[in-house]
PDB file of C-alpha atoms and ligand atoms in Angstrom:
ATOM      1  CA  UNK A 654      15.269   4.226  13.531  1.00  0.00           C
ATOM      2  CA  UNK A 655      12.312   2.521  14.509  1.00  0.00           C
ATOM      3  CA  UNK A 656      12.128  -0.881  16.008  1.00  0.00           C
ATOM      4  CA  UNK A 657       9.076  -3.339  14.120  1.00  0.00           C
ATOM      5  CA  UNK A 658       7.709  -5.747  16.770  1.00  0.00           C
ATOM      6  CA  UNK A 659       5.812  -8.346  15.456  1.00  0.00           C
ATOM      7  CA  UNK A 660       2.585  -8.104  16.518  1.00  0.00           C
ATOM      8  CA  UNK A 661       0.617 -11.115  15.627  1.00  0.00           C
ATOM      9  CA  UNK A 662       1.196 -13.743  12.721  1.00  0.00           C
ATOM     10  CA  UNK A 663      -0.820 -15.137  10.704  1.00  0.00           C
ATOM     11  CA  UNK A 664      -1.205 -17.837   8.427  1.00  0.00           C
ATOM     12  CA  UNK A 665      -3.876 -17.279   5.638  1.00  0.00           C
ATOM     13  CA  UNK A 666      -4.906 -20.170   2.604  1.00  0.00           C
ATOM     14  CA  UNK A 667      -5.389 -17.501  -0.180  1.00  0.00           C
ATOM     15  CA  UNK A 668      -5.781 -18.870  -3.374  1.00  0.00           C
ATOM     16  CA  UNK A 669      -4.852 -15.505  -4.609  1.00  0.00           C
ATOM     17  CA  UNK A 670      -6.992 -14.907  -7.695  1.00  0.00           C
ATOM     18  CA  UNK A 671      -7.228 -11.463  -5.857  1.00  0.00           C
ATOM     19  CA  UNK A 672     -10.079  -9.398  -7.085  1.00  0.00           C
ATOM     20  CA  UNK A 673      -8.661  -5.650  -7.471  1.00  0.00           C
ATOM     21  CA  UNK A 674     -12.091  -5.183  -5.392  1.00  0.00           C
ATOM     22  CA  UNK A 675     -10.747  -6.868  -2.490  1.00  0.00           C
ATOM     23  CA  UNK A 676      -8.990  -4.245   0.468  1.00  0.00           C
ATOM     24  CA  UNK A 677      -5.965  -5.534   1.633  1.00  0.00           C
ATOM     25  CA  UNK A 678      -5.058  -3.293   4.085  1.00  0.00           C
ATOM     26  CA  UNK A 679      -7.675  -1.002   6.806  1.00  0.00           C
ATOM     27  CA  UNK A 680      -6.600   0.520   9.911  1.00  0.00           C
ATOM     28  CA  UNK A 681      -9.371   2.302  12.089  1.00  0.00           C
ATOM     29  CA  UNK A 682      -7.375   4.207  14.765  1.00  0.00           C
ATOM     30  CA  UNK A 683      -9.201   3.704  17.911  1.00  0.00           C
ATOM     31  CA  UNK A 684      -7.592   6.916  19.712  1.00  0.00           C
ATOM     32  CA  UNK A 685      -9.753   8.775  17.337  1.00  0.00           C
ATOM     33  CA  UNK A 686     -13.452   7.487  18.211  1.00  0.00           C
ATOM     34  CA  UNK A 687     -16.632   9.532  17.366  1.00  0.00           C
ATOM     35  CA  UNK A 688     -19.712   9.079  16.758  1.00  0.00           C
ATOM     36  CA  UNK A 689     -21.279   8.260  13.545  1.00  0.00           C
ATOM     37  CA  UNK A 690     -23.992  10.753  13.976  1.00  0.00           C
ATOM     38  CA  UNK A 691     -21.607  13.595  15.001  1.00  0.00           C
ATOM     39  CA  UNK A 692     -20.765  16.714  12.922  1.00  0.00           C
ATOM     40  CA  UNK A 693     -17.471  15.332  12.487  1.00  0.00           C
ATOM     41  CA  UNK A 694     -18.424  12.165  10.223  1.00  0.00           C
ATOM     42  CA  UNK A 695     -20.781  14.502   8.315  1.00  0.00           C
ATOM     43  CA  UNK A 696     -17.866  16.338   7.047  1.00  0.00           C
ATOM     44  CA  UNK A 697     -15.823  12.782   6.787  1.00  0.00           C
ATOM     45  CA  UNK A 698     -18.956  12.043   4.587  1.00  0.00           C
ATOM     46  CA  UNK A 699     -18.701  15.408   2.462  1.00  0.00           C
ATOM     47  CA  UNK A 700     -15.024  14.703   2.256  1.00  0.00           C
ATOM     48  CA  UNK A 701     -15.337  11.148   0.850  1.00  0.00           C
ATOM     49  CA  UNK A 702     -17.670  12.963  -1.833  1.00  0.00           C
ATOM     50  CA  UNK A 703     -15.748  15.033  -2.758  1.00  0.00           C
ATOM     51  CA  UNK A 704     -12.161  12.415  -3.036  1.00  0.00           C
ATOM     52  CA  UNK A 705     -14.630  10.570  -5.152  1.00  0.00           C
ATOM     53  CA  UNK A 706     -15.293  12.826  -7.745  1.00  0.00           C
ATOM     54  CA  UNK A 707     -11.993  14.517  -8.199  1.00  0.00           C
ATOM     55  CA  UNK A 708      -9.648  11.699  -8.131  1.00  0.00           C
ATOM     56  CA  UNK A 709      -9.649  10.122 -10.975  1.00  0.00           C
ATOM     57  CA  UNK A 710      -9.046  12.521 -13.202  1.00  0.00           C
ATOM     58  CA  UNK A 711      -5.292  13.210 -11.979  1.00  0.00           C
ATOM     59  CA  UNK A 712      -5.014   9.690  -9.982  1.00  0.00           C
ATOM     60  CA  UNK A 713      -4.252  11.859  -6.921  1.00  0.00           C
ATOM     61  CA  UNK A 714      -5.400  14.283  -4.744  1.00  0.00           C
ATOM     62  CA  UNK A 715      -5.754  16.181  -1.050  1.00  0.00           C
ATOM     63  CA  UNK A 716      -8.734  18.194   0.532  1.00  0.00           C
ATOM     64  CA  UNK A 717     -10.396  19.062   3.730  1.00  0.00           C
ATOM     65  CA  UNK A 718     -13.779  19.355   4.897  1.00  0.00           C
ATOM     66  CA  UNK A 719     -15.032  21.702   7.840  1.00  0.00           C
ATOM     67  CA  UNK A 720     -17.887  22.761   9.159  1.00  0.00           C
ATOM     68  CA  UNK A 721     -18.417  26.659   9.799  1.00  0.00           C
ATOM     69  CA  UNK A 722     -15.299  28.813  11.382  1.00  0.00           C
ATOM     70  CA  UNK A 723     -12.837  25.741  10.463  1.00  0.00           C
ATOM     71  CA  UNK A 724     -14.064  23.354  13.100  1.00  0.00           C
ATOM     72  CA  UNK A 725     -14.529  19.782  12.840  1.00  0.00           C
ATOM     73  CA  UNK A 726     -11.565  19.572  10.146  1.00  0.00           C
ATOM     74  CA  UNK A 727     -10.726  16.627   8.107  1.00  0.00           C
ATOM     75  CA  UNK A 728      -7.993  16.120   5.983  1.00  0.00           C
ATOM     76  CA  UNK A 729      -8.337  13.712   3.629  1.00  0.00           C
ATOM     77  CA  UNK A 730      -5.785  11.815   0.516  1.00  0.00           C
ATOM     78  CA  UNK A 731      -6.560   9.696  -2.086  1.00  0.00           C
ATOM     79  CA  UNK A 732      -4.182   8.203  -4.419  1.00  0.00           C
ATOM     80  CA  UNK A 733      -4.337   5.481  -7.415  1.00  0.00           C
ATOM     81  CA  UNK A 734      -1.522   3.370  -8.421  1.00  0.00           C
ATOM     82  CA  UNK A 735       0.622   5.001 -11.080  1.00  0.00           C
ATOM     83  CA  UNK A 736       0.423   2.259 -13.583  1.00  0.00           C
ATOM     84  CA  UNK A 737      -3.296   1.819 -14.002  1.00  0.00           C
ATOM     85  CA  UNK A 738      -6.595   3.386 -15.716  1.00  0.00           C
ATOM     86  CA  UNK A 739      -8.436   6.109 -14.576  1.00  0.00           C
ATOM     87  CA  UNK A 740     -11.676   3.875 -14.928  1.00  0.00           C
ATOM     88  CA  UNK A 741     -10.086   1.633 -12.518  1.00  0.00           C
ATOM     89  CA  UNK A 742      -9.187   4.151 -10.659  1.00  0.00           C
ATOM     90  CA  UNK A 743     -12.552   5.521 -10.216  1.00  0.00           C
ATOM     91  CA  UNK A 744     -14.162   2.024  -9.547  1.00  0.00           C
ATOM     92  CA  UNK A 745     -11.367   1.700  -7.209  1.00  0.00           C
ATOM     93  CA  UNK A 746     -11.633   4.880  -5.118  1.00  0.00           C
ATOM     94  CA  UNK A 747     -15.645   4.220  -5.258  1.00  0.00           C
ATOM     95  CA  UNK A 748     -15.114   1.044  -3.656  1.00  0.00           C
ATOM     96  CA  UNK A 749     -12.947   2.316  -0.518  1.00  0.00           C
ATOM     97  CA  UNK A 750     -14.858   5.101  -0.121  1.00  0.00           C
ATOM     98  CA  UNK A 751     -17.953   2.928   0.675  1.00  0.00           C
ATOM     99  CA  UNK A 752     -15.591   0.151   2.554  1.00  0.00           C
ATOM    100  CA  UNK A 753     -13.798   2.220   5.151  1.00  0.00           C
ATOM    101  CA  UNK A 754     -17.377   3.590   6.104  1.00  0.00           C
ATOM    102  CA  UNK A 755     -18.175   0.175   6.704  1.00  0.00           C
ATOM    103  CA  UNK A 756     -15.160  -1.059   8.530  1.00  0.00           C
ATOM    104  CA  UNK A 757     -14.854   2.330  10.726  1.00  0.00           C
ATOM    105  CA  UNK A 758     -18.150   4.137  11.199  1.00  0.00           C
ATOM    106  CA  UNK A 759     -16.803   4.740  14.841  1.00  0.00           C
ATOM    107  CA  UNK A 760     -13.294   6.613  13.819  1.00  0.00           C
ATOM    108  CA  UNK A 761     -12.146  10.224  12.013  1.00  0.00           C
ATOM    109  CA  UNK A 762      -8.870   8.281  11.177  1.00  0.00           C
ATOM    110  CA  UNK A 763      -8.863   5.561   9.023  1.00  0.00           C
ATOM    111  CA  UNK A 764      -7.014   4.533   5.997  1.00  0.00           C
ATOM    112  CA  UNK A 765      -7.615   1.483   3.406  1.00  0.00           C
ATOM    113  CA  UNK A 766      -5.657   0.250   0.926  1.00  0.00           C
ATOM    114  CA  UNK A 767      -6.075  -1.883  -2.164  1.00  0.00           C
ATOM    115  CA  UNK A 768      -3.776  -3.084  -4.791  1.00  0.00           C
ATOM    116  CA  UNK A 769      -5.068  -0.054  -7.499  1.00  0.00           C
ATOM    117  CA  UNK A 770      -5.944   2.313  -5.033  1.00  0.00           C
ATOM    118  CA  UNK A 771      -5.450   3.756  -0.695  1.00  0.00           C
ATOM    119  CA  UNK A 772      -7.237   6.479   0.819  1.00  0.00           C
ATOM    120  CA  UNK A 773      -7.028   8.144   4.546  1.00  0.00           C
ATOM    121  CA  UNK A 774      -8.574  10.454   6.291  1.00  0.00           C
ATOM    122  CA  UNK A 775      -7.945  12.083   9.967  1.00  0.00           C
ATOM    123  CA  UNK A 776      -8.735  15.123  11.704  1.00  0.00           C
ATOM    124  CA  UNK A 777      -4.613  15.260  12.295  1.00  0.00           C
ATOM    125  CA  UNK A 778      -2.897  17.346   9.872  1.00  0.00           C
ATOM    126  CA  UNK A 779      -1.059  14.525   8.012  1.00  0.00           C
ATOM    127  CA  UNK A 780      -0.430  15.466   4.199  1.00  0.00           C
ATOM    128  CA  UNK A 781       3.035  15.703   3.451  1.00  0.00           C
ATOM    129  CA  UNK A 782       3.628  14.072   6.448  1.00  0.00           C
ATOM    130  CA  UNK A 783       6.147  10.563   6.410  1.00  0.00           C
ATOM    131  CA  UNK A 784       3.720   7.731   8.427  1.00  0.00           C
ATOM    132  CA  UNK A 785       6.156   4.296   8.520  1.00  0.00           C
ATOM    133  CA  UNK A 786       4.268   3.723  12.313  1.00  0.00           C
ATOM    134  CA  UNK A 787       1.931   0.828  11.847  1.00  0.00           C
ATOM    135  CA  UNK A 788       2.495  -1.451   8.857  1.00  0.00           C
ATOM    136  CA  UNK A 789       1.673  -5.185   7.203  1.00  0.00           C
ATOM    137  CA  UNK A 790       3.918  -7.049   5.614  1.00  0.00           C
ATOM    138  CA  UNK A 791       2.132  -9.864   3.161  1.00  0.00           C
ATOM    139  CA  UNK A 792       5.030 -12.543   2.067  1.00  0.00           C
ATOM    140  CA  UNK A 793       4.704 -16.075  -0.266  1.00  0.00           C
ATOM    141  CA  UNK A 794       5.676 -18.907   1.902  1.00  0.00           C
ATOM    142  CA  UNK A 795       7.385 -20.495  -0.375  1.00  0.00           C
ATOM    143  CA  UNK A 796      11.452 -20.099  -0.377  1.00  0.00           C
ATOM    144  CA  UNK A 797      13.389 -19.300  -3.742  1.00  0.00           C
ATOM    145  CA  UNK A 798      14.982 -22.398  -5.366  1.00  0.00           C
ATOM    146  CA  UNK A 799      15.348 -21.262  -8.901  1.00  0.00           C
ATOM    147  CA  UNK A 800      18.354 -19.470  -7.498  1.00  0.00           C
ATOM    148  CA  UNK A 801      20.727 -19.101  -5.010  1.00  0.00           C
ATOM    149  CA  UNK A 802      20.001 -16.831  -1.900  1.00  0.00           C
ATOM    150  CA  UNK A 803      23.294 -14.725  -2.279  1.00  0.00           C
ATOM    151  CA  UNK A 804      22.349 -14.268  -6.082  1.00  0.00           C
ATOM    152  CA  UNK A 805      18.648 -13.757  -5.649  1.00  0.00           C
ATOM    153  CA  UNK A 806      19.381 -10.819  -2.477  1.00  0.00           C
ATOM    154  CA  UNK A 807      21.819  -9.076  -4.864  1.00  0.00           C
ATOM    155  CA  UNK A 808      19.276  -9.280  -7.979  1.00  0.00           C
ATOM    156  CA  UNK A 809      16.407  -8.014  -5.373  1.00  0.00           C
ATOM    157  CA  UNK A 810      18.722  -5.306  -4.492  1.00  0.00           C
ATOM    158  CA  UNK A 811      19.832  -4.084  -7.716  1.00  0.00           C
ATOM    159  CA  UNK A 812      16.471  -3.828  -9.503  1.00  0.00           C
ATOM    160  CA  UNK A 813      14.889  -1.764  -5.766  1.00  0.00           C
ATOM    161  CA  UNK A 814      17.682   0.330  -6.151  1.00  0.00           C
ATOM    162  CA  UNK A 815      17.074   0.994  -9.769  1.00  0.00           C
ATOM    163  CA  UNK A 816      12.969   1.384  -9.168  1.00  0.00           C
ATOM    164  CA  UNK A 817      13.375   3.377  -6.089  1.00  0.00           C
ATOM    165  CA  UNK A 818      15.679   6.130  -7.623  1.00  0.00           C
ATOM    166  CA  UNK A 819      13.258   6.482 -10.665  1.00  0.00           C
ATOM    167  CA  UNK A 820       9.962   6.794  -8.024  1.00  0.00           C
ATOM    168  CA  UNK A 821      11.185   9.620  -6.643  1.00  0.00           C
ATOM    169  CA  UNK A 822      12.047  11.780  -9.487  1.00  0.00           C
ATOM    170  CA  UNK A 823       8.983  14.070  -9.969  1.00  0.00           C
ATOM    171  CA  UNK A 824       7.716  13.018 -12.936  1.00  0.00           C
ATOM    172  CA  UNK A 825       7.277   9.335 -11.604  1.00  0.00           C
ATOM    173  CA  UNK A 826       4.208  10.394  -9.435  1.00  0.00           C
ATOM    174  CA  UNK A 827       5.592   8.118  -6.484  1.00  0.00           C
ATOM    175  CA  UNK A 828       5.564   5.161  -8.655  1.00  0.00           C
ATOM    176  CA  UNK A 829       8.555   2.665  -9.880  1.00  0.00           C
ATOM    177  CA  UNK A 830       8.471  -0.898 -11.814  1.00  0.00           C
ATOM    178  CA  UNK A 831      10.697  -2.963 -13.588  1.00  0.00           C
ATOM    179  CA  UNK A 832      11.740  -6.542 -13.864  1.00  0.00           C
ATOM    180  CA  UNK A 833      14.509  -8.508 -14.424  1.00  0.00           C
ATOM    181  CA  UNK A 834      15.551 -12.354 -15.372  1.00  0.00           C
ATOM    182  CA  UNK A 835      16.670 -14.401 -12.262  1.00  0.00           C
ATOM    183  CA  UNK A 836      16.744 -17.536 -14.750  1.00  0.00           C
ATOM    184  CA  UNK A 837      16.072 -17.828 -18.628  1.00  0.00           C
ATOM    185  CA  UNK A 838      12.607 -19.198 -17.040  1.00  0.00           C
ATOM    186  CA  UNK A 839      12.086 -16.520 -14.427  1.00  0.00           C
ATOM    187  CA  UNK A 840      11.715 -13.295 -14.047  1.00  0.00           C
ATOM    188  CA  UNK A 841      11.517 -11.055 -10.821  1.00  0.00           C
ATOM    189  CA  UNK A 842       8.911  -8.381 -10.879  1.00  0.00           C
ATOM    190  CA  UNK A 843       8.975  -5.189  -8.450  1.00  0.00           C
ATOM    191  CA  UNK A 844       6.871  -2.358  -7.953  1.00  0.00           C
ATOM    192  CA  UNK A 845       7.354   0.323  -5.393  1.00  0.00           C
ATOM    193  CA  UNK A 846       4.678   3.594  -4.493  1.00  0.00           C
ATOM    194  CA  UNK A 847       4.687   6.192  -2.598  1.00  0.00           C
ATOM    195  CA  UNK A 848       1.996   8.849  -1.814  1.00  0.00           C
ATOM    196  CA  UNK A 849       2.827  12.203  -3.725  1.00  0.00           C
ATOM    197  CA  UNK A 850       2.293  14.461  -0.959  1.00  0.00           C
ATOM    198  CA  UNK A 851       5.780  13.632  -0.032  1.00  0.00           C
ATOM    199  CA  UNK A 852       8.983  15.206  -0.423  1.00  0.00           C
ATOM    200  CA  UNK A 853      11.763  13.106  -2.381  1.00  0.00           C
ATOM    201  CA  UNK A 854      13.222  12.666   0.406  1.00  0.00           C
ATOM    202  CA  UNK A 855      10.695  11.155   2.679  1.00  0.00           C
ATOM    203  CA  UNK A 856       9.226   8.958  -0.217  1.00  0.00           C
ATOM    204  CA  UNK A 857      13.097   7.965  -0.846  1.00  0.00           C
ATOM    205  CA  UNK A 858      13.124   7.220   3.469  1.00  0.00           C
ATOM    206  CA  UNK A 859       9.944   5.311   3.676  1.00  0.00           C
ATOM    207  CA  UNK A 860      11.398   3.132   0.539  1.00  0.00           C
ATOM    208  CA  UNK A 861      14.587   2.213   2.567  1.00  0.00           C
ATOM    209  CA  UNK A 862      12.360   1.270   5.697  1.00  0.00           C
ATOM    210  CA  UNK A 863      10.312  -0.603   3.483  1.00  0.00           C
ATOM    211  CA  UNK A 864      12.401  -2.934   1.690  1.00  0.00           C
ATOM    212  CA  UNK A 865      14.785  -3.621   4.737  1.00  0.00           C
ATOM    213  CA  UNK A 866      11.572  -6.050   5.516  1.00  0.00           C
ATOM    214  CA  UNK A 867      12.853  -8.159   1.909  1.00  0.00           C
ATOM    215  CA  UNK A 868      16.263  -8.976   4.406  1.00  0.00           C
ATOM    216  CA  UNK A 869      14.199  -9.978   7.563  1.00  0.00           C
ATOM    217  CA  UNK A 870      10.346 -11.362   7.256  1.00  0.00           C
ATOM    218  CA  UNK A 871      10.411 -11.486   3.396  1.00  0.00           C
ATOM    219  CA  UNK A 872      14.379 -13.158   3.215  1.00  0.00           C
ATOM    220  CA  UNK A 873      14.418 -15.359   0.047  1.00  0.00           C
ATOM    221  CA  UNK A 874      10.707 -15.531   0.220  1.00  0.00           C
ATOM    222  CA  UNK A 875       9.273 -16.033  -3.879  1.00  0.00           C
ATOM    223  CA  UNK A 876       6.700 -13.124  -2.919  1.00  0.00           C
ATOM    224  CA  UNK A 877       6.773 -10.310  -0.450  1.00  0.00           C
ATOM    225  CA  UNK A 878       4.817  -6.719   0.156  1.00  0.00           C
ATOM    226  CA  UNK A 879       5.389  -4.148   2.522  1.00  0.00           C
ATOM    227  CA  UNK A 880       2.434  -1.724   3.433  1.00  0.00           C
ATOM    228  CA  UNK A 881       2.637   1.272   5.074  1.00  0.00           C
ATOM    229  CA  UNK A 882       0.550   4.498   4.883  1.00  0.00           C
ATOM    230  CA  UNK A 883       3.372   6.532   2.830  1.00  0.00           C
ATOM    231  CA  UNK A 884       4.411   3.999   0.820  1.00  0.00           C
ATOM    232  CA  UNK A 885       4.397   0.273  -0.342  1.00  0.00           C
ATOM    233  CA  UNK A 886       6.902  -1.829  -2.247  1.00  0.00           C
ATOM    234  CA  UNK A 887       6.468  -5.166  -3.644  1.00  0.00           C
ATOM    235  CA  UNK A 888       7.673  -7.982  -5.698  1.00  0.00           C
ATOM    236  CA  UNK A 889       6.889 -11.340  -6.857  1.00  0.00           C
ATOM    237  CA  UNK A 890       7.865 -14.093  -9.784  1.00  0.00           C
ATOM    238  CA  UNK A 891       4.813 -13.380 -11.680  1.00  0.00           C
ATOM    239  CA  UNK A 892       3.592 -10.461 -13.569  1.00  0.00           C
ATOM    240  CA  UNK A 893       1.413  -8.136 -11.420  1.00  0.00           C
ATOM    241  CA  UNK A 894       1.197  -4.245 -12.795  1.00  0.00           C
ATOM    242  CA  UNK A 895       0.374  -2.676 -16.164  1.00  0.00           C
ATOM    243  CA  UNK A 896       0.898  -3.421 -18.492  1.00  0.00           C
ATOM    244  CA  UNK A 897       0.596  -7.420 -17.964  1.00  0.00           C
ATOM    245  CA  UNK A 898       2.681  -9.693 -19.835  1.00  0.00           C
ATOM    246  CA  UNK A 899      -0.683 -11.908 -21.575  1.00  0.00           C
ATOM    247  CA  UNK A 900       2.017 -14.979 -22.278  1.00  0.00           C
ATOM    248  CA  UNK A 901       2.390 -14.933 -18.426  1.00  0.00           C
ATOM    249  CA  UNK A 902      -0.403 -13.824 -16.138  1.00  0.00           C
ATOM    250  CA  UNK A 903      -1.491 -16.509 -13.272  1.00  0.00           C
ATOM    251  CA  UNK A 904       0.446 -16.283  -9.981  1.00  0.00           C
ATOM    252  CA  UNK A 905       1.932 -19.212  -8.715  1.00  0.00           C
ATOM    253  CA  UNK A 906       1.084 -17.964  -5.391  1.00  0.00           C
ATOM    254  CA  UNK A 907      -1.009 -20.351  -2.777  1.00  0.00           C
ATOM    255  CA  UNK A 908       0.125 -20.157   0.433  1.00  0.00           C
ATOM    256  CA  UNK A 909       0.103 -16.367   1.595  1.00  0.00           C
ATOM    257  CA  UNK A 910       1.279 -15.243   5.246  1.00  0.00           C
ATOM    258  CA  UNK A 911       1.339 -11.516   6.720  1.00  0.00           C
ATOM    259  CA  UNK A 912       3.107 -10.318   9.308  1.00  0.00           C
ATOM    260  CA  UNK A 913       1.489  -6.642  11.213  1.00  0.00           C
ATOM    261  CA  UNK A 914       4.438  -3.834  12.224  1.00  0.00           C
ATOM    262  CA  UNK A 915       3.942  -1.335  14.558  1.00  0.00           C
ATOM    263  CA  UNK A 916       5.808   1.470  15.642  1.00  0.00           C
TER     264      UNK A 916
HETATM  265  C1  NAG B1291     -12.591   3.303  20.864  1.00  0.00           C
HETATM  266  O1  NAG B1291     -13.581   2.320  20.592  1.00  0.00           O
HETATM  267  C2  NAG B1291     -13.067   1.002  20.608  1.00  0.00           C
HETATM  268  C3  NAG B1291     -14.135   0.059  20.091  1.00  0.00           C
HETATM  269  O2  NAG B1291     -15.396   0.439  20.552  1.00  0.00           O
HETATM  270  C4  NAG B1291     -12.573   0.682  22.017  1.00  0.00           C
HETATM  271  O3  NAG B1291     -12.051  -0.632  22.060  1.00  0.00           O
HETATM  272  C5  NAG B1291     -11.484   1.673  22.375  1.00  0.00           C
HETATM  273  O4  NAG B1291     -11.049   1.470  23.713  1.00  0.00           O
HETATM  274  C6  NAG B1291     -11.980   3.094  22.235  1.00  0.00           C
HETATM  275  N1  NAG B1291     -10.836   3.999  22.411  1.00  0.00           N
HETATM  276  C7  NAG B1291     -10.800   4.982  23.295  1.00  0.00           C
HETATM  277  C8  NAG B1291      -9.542   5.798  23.333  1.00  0.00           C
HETATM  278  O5  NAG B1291     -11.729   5.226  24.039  1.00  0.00           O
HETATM  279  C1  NAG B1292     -20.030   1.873  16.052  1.00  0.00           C
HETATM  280  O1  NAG B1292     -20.763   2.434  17.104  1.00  0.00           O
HETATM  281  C2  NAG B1292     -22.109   2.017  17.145  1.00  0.00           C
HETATM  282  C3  NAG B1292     -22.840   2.847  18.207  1.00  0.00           C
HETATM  283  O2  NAG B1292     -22.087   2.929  19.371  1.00  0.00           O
HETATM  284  C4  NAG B1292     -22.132   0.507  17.452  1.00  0.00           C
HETATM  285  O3  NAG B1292     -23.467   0.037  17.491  1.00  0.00           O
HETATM  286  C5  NAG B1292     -21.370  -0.211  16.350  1.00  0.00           C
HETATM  287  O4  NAG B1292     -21.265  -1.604  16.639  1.00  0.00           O
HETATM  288  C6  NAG B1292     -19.965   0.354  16.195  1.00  0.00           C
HETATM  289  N1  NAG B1292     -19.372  -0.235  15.003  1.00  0.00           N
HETATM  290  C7  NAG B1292     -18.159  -0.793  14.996  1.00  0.00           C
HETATM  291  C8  NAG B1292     -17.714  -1.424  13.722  1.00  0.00           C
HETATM  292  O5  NAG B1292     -17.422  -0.786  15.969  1.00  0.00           O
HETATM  293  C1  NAG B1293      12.167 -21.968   3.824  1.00  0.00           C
HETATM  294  O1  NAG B1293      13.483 -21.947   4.343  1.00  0.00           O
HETATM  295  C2  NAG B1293      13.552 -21.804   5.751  1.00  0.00           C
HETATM  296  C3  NAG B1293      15.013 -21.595   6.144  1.00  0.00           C
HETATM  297  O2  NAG B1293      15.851 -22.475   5.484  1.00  0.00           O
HETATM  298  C4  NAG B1293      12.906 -23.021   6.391  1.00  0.00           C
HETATM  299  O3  NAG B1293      12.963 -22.917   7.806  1.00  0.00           O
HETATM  300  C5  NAG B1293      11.442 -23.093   5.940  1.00  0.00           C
HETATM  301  O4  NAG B1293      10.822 -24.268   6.458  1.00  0.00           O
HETATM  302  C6  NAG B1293      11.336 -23.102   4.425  1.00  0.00           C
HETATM  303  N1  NAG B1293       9.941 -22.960   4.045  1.00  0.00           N
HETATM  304  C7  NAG B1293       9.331 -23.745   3.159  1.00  0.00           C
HETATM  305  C8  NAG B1293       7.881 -23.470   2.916  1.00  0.00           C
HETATM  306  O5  NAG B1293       9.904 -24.644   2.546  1.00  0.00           O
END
């Protein structure tokens, strides 16, 4: 098991009308520096071309880019959430495609994700592989009242459980939701996603790692997400995936803080 030391805290004023074309997550690995004008980010370039094209259609998929004889190799994965449209999806993959360009010219491994959509690329074989190293945790500052903190840690805990063991069945394609009524008044959303390169197994690991985060940074917090490169899992009091509840859209979220892991 891996030990999280927190890195660096930080407290952010979002007034989270988040834009789906805002990244929320980038990581430029700066043990893997080249040069934009290297043979290497050509193929990174061809690579991104190609992720862009092909995605959408299936919400998911893996490729490589070389140059002659297999050198300069990138592997490359893109993946939309489960629960949303493949227009989005394309807009979304369009949009990180450009971004991590932007935010790491300088490095062949780099990953971005958004709420509808993540993509990665390295010259490291890493498809299929489980990644839980570095991580961000994004949590609502704001403590739960509406219930009690025994009740509201076994209502977490019963609806992950429940979301978890339906993400991993095949069909799922790494995704779980549901919700469930903490109060006639509220109602506790979750969401958890992993990337479908993995095995059950590993997607069902990087779950447990995840949420172990709602019992330390994110305890009795009205809001929490866990990022990782594998897999995310979230929750919060409003409604937040597809399809939206039109009766009760507008989070009640204003004071956001996030927390980075690392290995
Ligand atoms: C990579 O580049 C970054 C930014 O220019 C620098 O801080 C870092 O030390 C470099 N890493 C290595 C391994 O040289
Ligand atoms: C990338 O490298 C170029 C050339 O060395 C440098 O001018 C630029 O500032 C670097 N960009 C970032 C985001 O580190
Ligand atoms: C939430 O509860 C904790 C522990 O009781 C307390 O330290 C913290 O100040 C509370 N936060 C807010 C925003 O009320």
């Amino acid at each position: 098991m891996k030990t999280l030391v927190v890195k660096c805290f930080l407290l952010l004023a979002l007034v989270c009308s988040c834009r789906a074309a805002d990244s929320i997550w980038q990581l430029c690995n700066t043990n893997s520096n080249i040069s934009a004008s290297s043979q290497v980010s050509k193929n990174i370039d061809s690579l991104l071309a190609t992720l862009v094209s092909k995605t959408p259609s299936k919400g998911f998929m893996t490729t490589t880019s070389s140059s002659y004889n297999n050198k300069e190799k990138v592997y490359g994965l893109a993946q939309c959430r489960g629960d949303i449209s493949n227009t989005d999806c394309s807009t979304c993959i369009q949009d990180a495609a450009k971004k991590i360009r932007e935010v790491c010219p300088n490095q062949s491994d780099s990953r971005i994700l958004y709420d509808f959509c993540f993509l990665r690329y390295s010259q490291e074989n890493f498809i299929g592989k489980l990644d839980t190293g570095a991580g961000l945790i994004y949590f609502n500052v704001a403590n739960v009242t509406e219930t009690d903190p025994k009740k509201f840690d076994n209502e977490l805990g019963a609806l992950f459980d429940k979301i978890r063991s339906e993400a991993v069945l095949p069909k799922s394609k790494g995704l779980g939701k549901g919700k469930t009524k903490l109060t006639p008044f509220v109602t506790l959303n979750g969401l958890v996603q992993c990337t479908r390169d993995l095995s059950e197994l590993d997607c069902a690991q990087c779950f447990a790692t995840a949420v172990r985060s709602f019992m330390t940074t994110c305890h009795n917090k009205k809001g929490c997400r866990v990022l990782y490169s594998s897999c995310y899992v979230r929750y919060e009091f409003y409604p937040f995936y597809f399809p939206l509840d039109p009766t009760k859209t507008g989070p009640s979220v204003s004071r956001i803080s996030s927390v980075h892991l690392s290995p």
